[in-house]
Coordinates of C-alpha atoms and ligand atoms in Angstrom, one line a residue:
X1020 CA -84.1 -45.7 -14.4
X1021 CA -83.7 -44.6 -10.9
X1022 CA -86.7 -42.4 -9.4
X1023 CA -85.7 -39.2 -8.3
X1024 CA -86.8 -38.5 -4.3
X1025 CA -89.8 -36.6 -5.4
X1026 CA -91.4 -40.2 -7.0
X1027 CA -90.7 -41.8 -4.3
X1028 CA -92.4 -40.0 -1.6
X1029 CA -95.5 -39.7 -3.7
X1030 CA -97.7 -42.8 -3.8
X1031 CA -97.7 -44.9 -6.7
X1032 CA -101.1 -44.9 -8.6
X1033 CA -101.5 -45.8 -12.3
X1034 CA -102.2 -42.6 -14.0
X1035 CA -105.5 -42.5 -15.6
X1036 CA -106.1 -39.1 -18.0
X1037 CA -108.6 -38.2 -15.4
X1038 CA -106.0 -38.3 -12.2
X1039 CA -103.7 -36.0 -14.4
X1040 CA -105.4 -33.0 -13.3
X1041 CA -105.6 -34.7 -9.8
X1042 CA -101.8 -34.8 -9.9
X1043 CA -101.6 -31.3 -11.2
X1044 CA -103.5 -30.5 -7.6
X1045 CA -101.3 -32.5 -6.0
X1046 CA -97.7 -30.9 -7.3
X1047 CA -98.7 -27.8 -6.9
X1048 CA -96.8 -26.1 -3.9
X1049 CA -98.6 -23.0 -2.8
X1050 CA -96.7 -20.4 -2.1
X1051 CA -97.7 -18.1 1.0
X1052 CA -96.1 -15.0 1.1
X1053 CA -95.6 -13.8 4.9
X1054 CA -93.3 -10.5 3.6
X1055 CA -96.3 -8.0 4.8
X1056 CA -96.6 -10.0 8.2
X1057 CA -93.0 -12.0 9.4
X1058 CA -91.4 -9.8 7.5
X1059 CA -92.9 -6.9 8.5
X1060 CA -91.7 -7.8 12.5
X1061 CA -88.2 -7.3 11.5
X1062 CA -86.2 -4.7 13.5
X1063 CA -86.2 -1.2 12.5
X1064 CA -89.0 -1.6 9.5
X1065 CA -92.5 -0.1 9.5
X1066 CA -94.7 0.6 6.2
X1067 CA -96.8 2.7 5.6
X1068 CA -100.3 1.2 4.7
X1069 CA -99.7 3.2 0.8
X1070 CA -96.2 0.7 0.9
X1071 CA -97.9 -2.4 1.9
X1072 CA -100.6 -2.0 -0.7
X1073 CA -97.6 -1.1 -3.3
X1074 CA -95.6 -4.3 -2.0
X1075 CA -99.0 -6.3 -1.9
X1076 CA -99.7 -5.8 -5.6
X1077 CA -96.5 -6.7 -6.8
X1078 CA -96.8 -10.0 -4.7
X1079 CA -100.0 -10.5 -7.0
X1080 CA -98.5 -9.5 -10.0
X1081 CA -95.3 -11.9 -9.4
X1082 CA -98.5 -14.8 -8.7
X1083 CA -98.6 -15.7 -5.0
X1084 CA -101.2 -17.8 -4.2
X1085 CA -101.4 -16.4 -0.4
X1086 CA -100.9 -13.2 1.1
X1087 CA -100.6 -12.8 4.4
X1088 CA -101.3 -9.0 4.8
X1089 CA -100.5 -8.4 8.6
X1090 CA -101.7 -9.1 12.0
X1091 CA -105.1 -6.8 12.2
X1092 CA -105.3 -6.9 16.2
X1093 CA -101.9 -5.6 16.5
X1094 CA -102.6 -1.8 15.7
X1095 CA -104.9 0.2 13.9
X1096 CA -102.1 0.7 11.2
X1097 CA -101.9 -2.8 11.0
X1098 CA -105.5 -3.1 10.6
X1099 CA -106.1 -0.5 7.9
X1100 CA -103.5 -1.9 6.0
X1101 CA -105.0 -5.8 5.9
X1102 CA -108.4 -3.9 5.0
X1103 CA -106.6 -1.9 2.2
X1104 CA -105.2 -4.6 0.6
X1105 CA -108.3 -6.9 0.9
X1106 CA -110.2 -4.1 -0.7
X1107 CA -107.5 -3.7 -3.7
X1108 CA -105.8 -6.9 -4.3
X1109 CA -108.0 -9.6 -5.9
X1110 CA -106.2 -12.3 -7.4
X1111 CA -104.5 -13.7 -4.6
X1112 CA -105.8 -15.2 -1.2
X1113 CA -105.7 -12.6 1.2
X1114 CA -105.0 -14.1 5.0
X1115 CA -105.0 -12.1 8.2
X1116 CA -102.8 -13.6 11.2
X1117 CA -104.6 -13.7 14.8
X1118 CA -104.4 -15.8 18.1
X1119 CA -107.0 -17.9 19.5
X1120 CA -109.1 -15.1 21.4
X1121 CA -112.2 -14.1 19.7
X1122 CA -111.3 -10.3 19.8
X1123 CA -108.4 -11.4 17.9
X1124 CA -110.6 -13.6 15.2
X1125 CA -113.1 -11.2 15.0
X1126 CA -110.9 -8.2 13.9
X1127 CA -109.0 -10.3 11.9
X1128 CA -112.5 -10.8 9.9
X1129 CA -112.7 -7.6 10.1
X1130 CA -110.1 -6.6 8.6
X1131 CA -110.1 -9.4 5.5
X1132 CA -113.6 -9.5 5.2
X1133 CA -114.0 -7.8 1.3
X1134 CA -111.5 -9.8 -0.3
X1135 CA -113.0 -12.1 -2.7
X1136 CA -110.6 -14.7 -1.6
X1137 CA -110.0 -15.0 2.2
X1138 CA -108.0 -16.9 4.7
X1139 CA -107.5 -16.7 8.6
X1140 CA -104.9 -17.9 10.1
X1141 CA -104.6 -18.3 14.0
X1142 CA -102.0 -19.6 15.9
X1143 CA -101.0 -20.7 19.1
X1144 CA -97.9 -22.3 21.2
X1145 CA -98.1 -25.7 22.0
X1146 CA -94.4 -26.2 23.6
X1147 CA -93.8 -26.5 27.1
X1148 CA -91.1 -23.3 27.3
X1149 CA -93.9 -21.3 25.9
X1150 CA -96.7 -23.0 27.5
X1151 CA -95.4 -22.1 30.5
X1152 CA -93.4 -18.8 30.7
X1153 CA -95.8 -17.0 27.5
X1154 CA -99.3 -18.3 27.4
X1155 CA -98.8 -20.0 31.2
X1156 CA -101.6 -21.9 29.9
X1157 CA -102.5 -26.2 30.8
X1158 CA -102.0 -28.7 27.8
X1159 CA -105.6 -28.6 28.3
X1160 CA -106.1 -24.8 28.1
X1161 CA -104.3 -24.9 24.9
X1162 CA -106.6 -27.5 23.0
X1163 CA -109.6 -26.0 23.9
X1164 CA -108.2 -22.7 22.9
X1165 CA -107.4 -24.4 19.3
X1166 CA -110.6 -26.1 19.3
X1167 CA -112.5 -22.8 19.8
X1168 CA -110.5 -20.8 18.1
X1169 CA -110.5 -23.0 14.6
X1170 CA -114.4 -23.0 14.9
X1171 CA -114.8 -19.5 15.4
X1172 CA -112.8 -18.7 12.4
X1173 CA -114.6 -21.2 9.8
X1174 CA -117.8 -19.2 11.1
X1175 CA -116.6 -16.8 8.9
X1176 CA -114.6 -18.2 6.4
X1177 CA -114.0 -21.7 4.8
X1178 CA -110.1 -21.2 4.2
X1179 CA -108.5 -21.5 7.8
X1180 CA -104.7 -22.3 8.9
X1181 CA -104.2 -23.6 12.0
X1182 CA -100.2 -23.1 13.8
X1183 CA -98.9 -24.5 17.0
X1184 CA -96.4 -21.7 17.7
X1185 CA -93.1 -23.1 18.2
X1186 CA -94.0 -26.6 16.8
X1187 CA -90.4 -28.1 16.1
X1188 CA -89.7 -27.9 20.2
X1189 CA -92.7 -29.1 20.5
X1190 CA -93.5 -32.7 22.4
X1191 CA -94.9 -34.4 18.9
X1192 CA -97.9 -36.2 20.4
X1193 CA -99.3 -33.5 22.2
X1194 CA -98.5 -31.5 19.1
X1195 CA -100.5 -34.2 17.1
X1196 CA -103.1 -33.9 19.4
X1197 CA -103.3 -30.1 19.1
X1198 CA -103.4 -31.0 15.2
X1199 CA -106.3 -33.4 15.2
X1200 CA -108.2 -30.9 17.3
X1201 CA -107.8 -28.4 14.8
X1202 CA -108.7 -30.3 11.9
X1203 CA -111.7 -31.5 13.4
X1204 CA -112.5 -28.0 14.3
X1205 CA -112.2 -27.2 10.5
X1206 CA -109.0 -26.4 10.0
X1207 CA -108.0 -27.1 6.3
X1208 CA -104.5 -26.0 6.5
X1209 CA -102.0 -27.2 9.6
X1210 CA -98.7 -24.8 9.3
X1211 CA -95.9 -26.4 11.0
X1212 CA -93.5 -23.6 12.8
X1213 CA -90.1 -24.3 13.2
X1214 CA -90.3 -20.9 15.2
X1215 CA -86.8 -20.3 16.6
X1216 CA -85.2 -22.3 13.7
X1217 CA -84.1 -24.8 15.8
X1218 CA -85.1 -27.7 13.2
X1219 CA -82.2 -29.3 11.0
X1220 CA -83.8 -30.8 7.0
X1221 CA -84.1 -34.6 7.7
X1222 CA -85.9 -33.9 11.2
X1223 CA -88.1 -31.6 10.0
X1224 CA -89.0 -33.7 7.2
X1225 CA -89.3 -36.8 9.1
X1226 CA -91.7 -34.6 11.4
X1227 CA -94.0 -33.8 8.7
X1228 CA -94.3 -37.4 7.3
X1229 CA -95.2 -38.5 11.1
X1230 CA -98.2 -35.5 10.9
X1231 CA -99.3 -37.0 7.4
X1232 CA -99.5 -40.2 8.7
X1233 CA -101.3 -39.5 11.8
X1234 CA -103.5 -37.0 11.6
X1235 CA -106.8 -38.0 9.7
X1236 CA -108.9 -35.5 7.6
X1237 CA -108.4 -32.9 4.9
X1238 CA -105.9 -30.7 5.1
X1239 CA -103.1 -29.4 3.4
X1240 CA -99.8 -29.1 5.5
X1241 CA -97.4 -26.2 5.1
X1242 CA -93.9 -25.1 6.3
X1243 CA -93.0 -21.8 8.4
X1244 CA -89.5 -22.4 8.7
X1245 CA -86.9 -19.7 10.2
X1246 CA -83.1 -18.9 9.4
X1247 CA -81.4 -19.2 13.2
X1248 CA -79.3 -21.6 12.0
X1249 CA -79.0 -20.4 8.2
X1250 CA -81.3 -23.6 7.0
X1251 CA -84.2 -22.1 6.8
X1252 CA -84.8 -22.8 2.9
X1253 CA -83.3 -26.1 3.2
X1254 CA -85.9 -27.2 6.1
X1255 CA -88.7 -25.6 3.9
X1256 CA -87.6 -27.6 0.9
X1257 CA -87.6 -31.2 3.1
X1258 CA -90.9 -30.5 3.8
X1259 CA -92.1 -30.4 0.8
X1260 CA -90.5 -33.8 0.1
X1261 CA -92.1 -34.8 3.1
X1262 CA -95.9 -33.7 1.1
X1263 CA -96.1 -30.5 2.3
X1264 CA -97.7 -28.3 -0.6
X1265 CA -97.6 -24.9 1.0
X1266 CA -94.3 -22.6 1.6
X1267 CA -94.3 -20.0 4.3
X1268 CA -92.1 -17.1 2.7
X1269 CA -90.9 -13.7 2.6
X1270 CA -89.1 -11.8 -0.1
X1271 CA -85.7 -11.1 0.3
X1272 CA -86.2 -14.0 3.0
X1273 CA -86.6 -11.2 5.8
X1274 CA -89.2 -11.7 9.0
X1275 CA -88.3 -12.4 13.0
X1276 CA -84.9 -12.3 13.8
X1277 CA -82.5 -14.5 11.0
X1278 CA -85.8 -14.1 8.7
X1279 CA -88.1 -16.7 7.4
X1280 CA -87.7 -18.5 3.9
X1281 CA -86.2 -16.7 1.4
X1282 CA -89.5 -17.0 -1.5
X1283 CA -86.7 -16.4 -4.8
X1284 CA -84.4 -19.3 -3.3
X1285 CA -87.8 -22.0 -2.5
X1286 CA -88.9 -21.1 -5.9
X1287 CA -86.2 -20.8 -8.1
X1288 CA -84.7 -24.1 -6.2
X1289 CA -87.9 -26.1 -7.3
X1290 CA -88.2 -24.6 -10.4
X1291 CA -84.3 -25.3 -11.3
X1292 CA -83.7 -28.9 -9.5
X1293 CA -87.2 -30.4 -11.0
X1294 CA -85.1 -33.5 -12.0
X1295 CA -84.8 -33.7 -8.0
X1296 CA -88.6 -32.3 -6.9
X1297 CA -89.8 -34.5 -9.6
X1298 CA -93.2 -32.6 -10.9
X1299 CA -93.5 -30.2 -8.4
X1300 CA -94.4 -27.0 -9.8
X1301 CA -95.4 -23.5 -8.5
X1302 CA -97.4 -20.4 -9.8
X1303 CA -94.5 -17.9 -9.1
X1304 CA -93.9 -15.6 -12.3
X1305 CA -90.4 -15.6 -11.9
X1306 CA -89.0 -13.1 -14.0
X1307 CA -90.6 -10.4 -11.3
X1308 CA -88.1 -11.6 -8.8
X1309 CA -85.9 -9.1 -9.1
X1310 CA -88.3 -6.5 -9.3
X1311 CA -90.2 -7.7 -6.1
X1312 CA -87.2 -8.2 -4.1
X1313 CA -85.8 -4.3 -4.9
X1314 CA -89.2 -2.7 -3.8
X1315 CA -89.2 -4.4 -1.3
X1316 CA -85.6 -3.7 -0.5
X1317 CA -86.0 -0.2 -1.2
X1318 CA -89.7 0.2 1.1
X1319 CA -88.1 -1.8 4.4
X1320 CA -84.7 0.0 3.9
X1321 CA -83.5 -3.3 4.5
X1322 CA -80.5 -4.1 1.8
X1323 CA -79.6 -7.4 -0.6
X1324 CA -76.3 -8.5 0.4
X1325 CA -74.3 -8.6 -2.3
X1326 CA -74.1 -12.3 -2.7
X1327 CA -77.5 -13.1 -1.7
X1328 CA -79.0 -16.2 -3.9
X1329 CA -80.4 -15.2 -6.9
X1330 CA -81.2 -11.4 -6.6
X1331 CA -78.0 -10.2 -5.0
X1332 CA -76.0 -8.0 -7.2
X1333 CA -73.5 -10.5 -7.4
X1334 CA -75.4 -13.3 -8.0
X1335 CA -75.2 -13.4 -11.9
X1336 CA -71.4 -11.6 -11.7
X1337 CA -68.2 -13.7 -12.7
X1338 CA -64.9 -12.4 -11.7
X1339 CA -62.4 -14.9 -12.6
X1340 CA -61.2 -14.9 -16.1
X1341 CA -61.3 -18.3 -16.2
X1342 CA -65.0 -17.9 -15.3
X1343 CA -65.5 -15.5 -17.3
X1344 CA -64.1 -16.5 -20.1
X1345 CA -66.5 -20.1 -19.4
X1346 CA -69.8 -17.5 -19.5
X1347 CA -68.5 -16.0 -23.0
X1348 CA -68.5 -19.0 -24.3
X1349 CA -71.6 -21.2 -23.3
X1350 CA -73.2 -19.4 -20.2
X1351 CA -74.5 -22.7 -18.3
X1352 CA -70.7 -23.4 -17.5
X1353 CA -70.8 -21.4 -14.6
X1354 CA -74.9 -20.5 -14.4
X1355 CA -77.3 -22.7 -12.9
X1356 CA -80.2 -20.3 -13.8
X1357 CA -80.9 -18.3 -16.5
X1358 CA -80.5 -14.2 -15.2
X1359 CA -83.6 -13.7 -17.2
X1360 CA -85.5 -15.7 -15.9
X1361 CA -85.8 -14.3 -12.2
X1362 CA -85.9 -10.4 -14.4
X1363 CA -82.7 -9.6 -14.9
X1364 CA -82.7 -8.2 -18.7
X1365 CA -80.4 -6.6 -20.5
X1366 CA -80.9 -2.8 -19.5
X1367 CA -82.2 -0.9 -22.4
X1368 CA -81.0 2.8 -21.2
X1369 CA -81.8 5.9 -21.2
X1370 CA -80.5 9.3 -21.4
X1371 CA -81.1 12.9 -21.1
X1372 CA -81.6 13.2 -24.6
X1373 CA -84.7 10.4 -24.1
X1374 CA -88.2 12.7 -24.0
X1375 CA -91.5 11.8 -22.1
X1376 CA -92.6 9.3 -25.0
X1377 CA -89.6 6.9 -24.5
X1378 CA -89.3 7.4 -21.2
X1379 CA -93.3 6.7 -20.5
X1380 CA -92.7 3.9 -22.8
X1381 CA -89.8 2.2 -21.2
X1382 CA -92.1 2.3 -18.2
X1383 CA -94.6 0.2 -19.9
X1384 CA -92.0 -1.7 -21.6
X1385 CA -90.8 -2.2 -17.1
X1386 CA -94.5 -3.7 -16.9
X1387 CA -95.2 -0.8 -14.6
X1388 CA -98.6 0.9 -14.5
X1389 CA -98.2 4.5 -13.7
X1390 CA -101.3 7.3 -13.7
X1391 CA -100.5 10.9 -15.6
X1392 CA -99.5 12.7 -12.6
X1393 CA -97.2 10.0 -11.0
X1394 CA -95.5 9.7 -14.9
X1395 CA -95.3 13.8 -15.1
X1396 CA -93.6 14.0 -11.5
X1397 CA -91.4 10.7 -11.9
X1398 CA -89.9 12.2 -15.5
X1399 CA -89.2 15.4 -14.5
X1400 CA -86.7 13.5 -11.8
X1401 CA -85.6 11.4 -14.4
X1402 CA -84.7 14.2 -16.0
X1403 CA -82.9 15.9 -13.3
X1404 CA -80.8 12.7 -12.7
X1405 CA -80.1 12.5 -16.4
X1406 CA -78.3 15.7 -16.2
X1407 CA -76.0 14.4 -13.5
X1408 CA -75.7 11.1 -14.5
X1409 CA -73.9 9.6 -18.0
X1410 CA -76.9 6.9 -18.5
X1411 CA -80.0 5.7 -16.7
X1412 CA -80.8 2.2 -16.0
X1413 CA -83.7 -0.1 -15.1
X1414 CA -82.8 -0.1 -11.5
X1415 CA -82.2 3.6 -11.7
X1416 CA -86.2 4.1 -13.0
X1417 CA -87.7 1.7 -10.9
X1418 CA -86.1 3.2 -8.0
X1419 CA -87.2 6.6 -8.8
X1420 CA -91.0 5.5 -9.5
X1421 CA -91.5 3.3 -6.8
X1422 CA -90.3 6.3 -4.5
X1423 CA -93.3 8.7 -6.4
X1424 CA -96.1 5.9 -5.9
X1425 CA -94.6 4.8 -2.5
X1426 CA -95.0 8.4 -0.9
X1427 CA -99.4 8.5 -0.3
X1428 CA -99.4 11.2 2.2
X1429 CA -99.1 14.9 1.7
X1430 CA -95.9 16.9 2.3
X1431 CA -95.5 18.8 5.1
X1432 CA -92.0 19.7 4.6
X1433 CA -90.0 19.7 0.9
X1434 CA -86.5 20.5 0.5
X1435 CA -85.9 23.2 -1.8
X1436 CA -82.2 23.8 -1.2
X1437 CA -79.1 22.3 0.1
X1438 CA -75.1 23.3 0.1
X1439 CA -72.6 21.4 2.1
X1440 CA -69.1 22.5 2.7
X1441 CA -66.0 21.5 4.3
X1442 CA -61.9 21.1 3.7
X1443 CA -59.1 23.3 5.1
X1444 CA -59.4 21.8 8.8
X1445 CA -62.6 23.7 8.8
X1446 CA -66.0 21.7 10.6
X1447 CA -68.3 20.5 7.7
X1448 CA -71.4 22.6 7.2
X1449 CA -74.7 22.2 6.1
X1450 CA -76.7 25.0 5.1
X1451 CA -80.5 23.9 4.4
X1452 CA -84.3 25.8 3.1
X1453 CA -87.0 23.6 3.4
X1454 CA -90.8 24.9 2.6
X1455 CA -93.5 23.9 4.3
X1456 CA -97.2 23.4 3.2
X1457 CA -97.8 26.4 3.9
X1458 CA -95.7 27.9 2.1
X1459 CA -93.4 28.8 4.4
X1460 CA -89.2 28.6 4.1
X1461 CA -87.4 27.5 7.0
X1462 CA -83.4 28.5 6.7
X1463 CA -80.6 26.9 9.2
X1464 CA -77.0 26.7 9.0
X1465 CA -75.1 24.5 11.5
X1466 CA -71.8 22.6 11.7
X1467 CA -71.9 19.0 12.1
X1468 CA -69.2 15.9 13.1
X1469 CA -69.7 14.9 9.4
X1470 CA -71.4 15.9 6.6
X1471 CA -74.6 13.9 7.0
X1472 CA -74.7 14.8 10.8
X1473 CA -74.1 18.8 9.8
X1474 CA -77.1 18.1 7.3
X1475 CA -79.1 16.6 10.1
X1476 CA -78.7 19.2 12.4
X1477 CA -79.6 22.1 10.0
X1478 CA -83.1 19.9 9.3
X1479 CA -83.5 19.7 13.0
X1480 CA -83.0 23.7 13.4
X1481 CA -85.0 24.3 10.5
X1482 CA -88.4 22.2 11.6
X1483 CA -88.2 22.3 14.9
X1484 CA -88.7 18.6 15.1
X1485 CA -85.8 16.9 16.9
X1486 CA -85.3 12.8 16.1
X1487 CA -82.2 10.9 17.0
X1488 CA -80.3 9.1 14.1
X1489 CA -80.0 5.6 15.1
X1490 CA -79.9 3.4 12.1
X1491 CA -78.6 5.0 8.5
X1492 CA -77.5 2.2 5.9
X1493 CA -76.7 4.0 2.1
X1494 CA -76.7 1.4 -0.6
X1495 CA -76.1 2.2 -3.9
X1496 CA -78.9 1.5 -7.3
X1497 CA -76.3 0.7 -9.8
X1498 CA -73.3 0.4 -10.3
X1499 CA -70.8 2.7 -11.5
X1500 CA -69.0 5.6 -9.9
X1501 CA -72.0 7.9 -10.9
X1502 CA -74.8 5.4 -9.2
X1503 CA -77.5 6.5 -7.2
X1504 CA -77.2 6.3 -3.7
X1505 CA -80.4 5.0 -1.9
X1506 CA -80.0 6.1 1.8
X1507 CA -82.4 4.9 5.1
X1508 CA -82.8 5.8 8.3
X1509 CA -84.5 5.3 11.5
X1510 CA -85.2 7.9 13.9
X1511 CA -86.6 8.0 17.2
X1512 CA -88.1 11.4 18.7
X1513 CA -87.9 12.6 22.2
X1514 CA -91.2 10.8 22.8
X1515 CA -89.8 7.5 22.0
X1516 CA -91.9 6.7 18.3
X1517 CA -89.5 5.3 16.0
X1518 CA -89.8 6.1 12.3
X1519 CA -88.2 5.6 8.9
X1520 CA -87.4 7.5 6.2
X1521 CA -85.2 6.9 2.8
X1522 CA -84.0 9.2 0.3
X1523 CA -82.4 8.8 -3.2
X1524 CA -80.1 11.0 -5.1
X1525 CA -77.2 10.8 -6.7
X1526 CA -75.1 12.6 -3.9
X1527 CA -75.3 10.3 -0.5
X1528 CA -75.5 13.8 1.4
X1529 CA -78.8 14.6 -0.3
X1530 CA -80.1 11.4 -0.5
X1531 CA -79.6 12.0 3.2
X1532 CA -81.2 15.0 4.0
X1533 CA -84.0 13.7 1.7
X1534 CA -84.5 10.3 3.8
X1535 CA -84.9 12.6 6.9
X1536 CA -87.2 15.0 5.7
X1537 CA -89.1 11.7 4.5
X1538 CA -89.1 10.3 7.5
X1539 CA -90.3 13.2 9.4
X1540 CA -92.8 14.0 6.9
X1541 CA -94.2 10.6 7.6
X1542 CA -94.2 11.7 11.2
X1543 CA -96.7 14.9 10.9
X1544 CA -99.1 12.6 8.1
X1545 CA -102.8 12.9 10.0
X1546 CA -103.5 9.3 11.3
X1547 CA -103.8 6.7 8.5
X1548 CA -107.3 6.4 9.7
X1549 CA -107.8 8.9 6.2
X1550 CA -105.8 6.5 4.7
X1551 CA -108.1 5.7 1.2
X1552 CA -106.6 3.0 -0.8
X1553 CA -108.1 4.0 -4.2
X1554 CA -107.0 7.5 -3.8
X1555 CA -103.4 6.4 -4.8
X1556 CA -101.1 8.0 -7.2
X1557 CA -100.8 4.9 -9.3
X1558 CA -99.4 1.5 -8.4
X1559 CA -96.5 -0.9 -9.8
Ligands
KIV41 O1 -92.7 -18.3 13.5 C1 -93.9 -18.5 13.9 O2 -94.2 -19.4 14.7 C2 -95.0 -17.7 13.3 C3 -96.4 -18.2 13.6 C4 -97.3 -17.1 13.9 C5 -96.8 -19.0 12.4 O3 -94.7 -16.7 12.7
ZN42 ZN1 -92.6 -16.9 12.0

């Protein structure tokens, strides 16, 4: 019988009863999930810490082994997130990201210090490009740097990863070096970056067998690969061939630039090629896929291409009668992987006839926990939309809960009325009320280029607060001519802040106006300094 790759990188050892369990330790590939952190740096997307604590429990639910929460140092927002999520989230590692300088260690302690399981992770370049032009730092500067920076973090924790930032343009032995520093320090995992996603699969894995080889101690090596050059998962996946038992990941693959490692595609390629990856296995429940990947979609704003791997909409969709006629018959013809098994069930709908029983039901049915008041406010706009639309799906209700639990601050401003008009040559207009906290309603009618830009304008009028459109993307839940639209946008104000918003509804015009008010809303919260993570309407 020929071995399959996986066999053959591993060493050969008799296998005892005993070293079962060993090898059970060995084929497990961690999965670290850098969605809250990587993913977080993407252009255009800033949570909330109420939506990172909503994303970081479904990252638990759908059994990460690591979470990297943020990058505490980088703002106070940042901060209180990490140290909401640490508080909340206990089944999963919790690490916090931070360079080499002890201000930087020490808050990132800070910030992790009540999770029951805790990691720090610091990092820093060990290329020549960055040496010079980022940290303009020596060779030697950068070890002792490492050196210091690894010891100062297992002062306060056991669990901590060691990266040398841009480690795939890297020269290898000083990287090494760097490596065996760090690991003498008391590092116990060594994540290699291919930063700027300049590595290609067979170097990448060649690179990691090299580390194994030479650098002495106990450690476990991990990938951080990203998608420049669209191999991102690919490079990921030699590297675990090459030993490497941890995955750097994001959902939906998003993070600097191209993204990082898409964590559905890494798991659901190990999990469906194990004749290839041999007994490699990993802890992912993967029938939340799709779940994680649309709240995540929906809190970033940042859409699923259609024919994204495994949770685009289009990914379980045949066309051609030919393949469709295949699927009728025996669905492995033309699927690799079972649609259930990332999540994707056959939607048992609802309808406007369905009452608060079957609807809170359904909701359990979902898996989603949900307190009294979130349930009361999320049915009566399940109701609303039921009147406007023929049936209500799974995507429909989880889009329309995660927006009630997302949504922790109070509301300064709430639309109460909206009529939009154009047609005979005439400008579109937007007419708007909007009530405040106080009680207050503010009235404007303006004209507008378009629709949305009339509806903008009136909002603008209305509050008083002016914000520049400069990002708006409208996707829509489900299909069908009556689907939900789910709109995002990104303003910036006069003073230069840039903020978010996102709206759902199933007219794009409202879902609009709703996505700005959100976003300004978000904009007159009081600091997140008040920011209590138990005081949350419920969670997913
Ligand atoms: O891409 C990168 O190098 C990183 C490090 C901080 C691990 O994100
Ligand atoms: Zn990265």
């Amino acid at each position: 019988m020929t071995k399959t790759k996986a066999e053959k990188s591993k060493p050969t050892k008799s296998k005892s009863n005993d070293s079962k369990s060993n090898d059970a330790a060995k084929n497990h590939v961690q999965i670290f999930d850098t969605t809250l952190r990587d993913g977080e740096q993407s252009p255009g997307i800033s949570l909330d810490a109420g939506e990172k604590l909503e994303i970081a429990e479904q990252l638990s639910r759908l059994g990460v082994d690591i979470i990297e929460a943020g990058f505490p140092v980088a703002s106070q927002g940042d901060f209180e997130a990490v140290q909401a999520i640490a508080k909340v989230v206990t089944d999963s590692i919790i690490c916090g990201l931070c360079r080499t300088s002890y201000a930087d260690i020490d808050r990132c302690f800070e910030a992790i210090e009540s999770a029951p399981k805790k990691r720090i992770h610091t990092f820093i370049a060990t290329s020549e490009s960055h040496m010079k032009h980022k940290l303009k730092m020596t060779r030697e500067q950068v070890k002792t740097e490492a050196s210091q920076a690894v010891s100062r973090a297992r002062s306060y924790v056991d669990d901590v990863e060691f990266s040398p930032e841009d480690g795939s343009r890297s020269d290898f032995d000083f990287m090494c070096e760097v490596l065996q520093i760090a690991v003498d320090s008391g590092a116990t995992v060594l994540n290699i970056p291919d930063t700027v996603g300049f590595g290609v699969p067979e170097e990448y894995g060649k690179t990691l067998t090299e580390i194994r080889n030479r650098i002495k101690g106990d450690y476990i090596i991990s990938t951080h690969c990203h998608d420049d050059l669209g191999l991102t998962v690919a490079n990921s996946l030699a590297g675990v061939m090459a030993g490497a038992r941890q995955v750097e990941c994001a959902i939906n693959g998003i993070g600097e630039r191209a993204g990082n490692a898409a964590l559905e595609e890494v798991v659901m390629a190990i999990n469906t090629r194990n004749d290839y990856f041999g007994d490699l296995s990993v802890n992912i429940k993967t029938d939340e896929l799709l779940r994680t990947s649309r709240l995540v979609s929906q809190l970033t704003g940042y859409a699923v291409q259609h024919n994204k791997a495994v949770v685009g909409r289009n990914a379980f969709s045949h066309e051609s009668g030919i393949h469709q006629h295949g699927v009728l018959n025996e669905r492995t013809t033309y699927e690799i992987m079972d649609p259930k098994d990332i999540g994707q069930n056959t939607n048992l709908y609802l309808g406007k006839h369905s009452g608060r029983a079957a609807f809170a039901n359904h909701i359990k049915e979902m898996g989603i926990t949900i307190t009294a008041e979130a349930l009361n406010s999320a049915f009566k706009r399940f109701k609303d939309l039921a009147d406007r639309k023929k049936v209500v799906t799974d995507a429909d209700i989880e889009a329309l809960v995660v927006e009630e639990l997302a949504d922790t601050g109070e509301y300064e401003f709430e639309l109460v009325g909206l009529e939009c008009g154009t047609g005979n040559g005439k400008e579109p207009t937007a007419s708007i009320k909007i009530k405040t906290k106080g009680g207050e309603v503010l009235e404007a009618s303006t004209t507008g280029g378009g629709m949305i830009d009339a509806v903008c304008q009136a909002i603008r009028e209305a509050t008083g607060i002016d914000g520049k459109l400069v990002d708006f993307s409208a996707v829509s839940v489900s299909a069908g001519e009556d689907a939900m639209a789910e709109v995002s946008m990104r303003l910036t104000t006069p003073e230069g802040i840039e903020i978010s918003g996102r709206g759902l509804s199933i007219d794009v015009v409202e879902a609009s106006a709703a996505a700005y008010l959100n976003a300004i809303n978000k904009l007159s919260r009081t600091s997140l300094e008040t920011f209590d993570p138990t005081d949350r309407p419920g969670h997913i």
